[in-house]
Tab-separated table of C-alpha atoms in Angstrom:
chain	number	residue	atom	x	y	z
S	1	ILE	CA	0.167	0.419	-0.021
S	2	GLY	CA	1.223	3.287	-0.932
S	3	ILE	CA	0.502	7.089	-1.085
S	4	LYS	CA	-0.566	8.621	-4.181
S	5	SER	CA	1.450	11.601	-4.859
S	6	ARG	CA	0.419	14.106	-8.018
S	7	ARG	CA	3.355	15.121	-8.813
S	8	VAL	CA	5.786	14.627	-11.807
S	9	TYR	CA	8.531	11.844	-10.682
S	10	LYS	CA	11.128	10.686	-13.336
S	11	THR	CA	10.396	13.047	-15.832
S	12	PRO	CA	12.829	16.265	-15.943
S	13	GLY	CA	11.925	17.414	-19.499
S	14	GLY	CA	8.029	16.941	-19.391
S	15	THR	CA	8.586	18.839	-15.803
S	16	LEU	CA	11.038	21.612	-18.312
S	17	LEU	CA	8.309	21.983	-21.004
S	18	ARG	CA	5.601	22.658	-18.798
S	19	GLU	CA	7.848	24.971	-16.191
S	20	ALA	CA	7.950	27.347	-19.805
S	21	HIS	CA	4.265	26.650	-20.864
S	22	MET	CA	3.239	27.804	-16.828
S	23	ASP	CA	5.624	30.825	-17.828
S	24	LEU	CA	4.139	31.807	-21.515
S	25	GLU	CA	0.913	31.732	-19.752
S	26	GLY	CA	1.941	33.962	-17.761
S	27	ILE	CA	2.617	36.526	-20.630
S	28	CYS	CA	-0.290	35.409	-22.927
S	29	MET	CA	-3.277	34.983	-20.995
S	30	ASP	CA	-5.041	36.993	-18.573
S	31	ARG	CA	-5.773	37.110	-14.865
S	32	GLU	CA	-9.600	35.852	-15.629
S	33	VAL	CA	-9.248	33.220	-17.530
S	34	LYS	CA	-6.005	32.261	-15.625
S	35	ARG	CA	-7.907	31.855	-12.771
S	36	ILE	CA	-11.153	29.735	-14.669
S	37	THR	CA	-8.853	27.599	-15.928
S	38	GLU	CA	-6.334	26.525	-13.059
S	39	GLY	CA	-9.661	25.251	-11.681
S	40	MET	CA	-11.232	23.728	-14.405
S	41	SER	CA	-7.628	22.190	-14.710
S	42	ASN	CA	-8.143	21.015	-11.619
S	43	GLU	CA	-11.467	19.533	-11.583
S	44	PHE	CA	-10.597	17.762	-15.476
S	45	ALA	CA	-7.924	16.113	-13.121
S	46	ARG	CA	-10.413	14.602	-10.578
S	47	LEU	CA	-12.502	13.524	-13.828
S	48	CYS	CA	-9.930	11.692	-15.674
S	49	TYR	CA	-8.265	10.319	-12.026
S	50	ASN	CA	-12.216	8.680	-11.571
S	51	GLY	CA	-12.390	7.665	-14.987
S	52	PHE	CA	-14.534	9.988	-16.492
S	53	TRP	CA	-12.052	10.197	-19.939
S	54	PHE	CA	-15.155	9.655	-22.323
S	55	ALA	CA	-18.082	11.428	-19.356
S	56	LEU	CA	-19.392	14.921	-21.661
S	57	GLU	CA	-18.535	16.912	-19.192
S	58	VAL	CA	-14.288	15.589	-19.658
S	59	GLU	CA	-15.131	16.684	-22.890
S	60	LEU	CA	-16.423	19.915	-22.543
S	61	MET	CA	-13.438	21.061	-20.279
S	62	ARG	CA	-11.444	19.291	-22.747
S	63	ASN	CA	-12.599	21.288	-25.308
S	64	SER	CA	-12.775	24.434	-23.316
S	65	LEU	CA	-9.170	24.251	-22.615
S	66	ASP	CA	-7.995	23.549	-25.617
S	67	PHE	CA	-10.176	26.807	-26.832
S	68	GLY	CA	-7.934	28.863	-23.854
S	69	GLN	CA	-4.605	27.280	-25.103
S	70	ARG	CA	-5.239	28.890	-28.975
S	71	ASP	CA	-2.706	31.404	-28.481
S	72	ILE	CA	-0.306	30.473	-25.867
S	73	VAL	CA	2.574	30.790	-28.178
S	74	GLY	CA	6.331	31.590	-27.970
S	75	GLU	CA	9.793	31.224	-26.999
S	76	VAL	CA	11.197	30.534	-23.474
S	77	LYS	CA	14.766	30.600	-22.416
S	78	ILE	CA	15.664	28.286	-19.308
S	79	GLU	CA	18.676	28.003	-17.375
S	80	LEU	CA	19.804	24.772	-15.811
S	81	TYR	CA	22.387	24.615	-12.861
S	82	LYS	CA	22.329	22.999	-10.061
S	83	GLY	CA	18.897	20.689	-10.597
S	84	ASN	CA	17.049	24.397	-10.512
S	85	SER	CA	15.865	26.089	-14.000
S	86	ILE	CA	16.031	29.905	-14.287
S	87	THR	CA	14.309	31.212	-17.086
S	88	LYS	CA	16.102	33.485	-19.125
S	89	ARG	CA	14.288	35.267	-21.485
S	90	ARG	CA	10.361	34.869	-22.525
S	91	SER	CA	8.909	36.259	-25.795
S	92	SER	CA	5.494	36.046	-27.487
S	93	PRO	CA	3.627	36.986	-30.696
S	94	ASN	CA	0.903	36.868	-28.948
S	95	ALA	CA	1.852	38.577	-24.671
S	96	LEU	CA	0.060	40.487	-22.663
S	97	TYR	CA	2.724	43.343	-22.082
S	98	ASN	CA	3.445	45.733	-24.573
S	99	ALA	CA	6.655	48.063	-22.822
S	100	ASP	CA	5.135	51.345	-25.101
S	101	LEU	CA	2.205	51.447	-23.874
S	102	ALA	CA	3.819	50.896	-20.569
S	103	SER	CA	6.413	53.611	-20.666
S	104	MET	CA	5.556	57.275	-19.365
S	105	ASP	CA	7.951	59.011	-21.814
S	106	ILE	CA	5.992	58.254	-24.939
S	107	GLU	CA	3.217	60.732	-24.438
S	108	GLY	CA	4.412	64.201	-23.628
S	109	GLY	CA	7.685	64.150	-21.919
S	110	GLY	CA	5.987	64.480	-18.343
S	111	ASP	CA	8.143	62.493	-15.511
S	112	ALA	CA	5.873	60.656	-13.190
S	113	PHE	CA	5.509	63.936	-10.717
S	114	ASP	CA	3.340	65.705	-13.377
S	115	TYR	CA	0.599	62.416	-13.002
S	116	ASN	CA	-2.241	63.720	-10.409
S	117	PRO	CA	-5.023	62.515	-10.267
């Protein structure tokens, strides 16, 4: 008799791919979609674990999760060092962050002290 654990064992490549994918989700998915997807993923895993792979609700979740992943594309550079992985760079054509829009220097040369709400 053993203790069941839901961890990734003996698949370092799979662990790295998952980490890179989660990193891309962080720059390509908005907060609410990510929150809903995480909850749905947990329920999907529970149903599959309990043998409901061919159930209608699993098919619904599978299609929804696939739809949510359609914009998750890009590149992630990961450095491996002494059993750790460090994300060095990430890029995606579908990234939600735009450095030009986030900059205060674009519109008129004002500085941060000019802002009065």
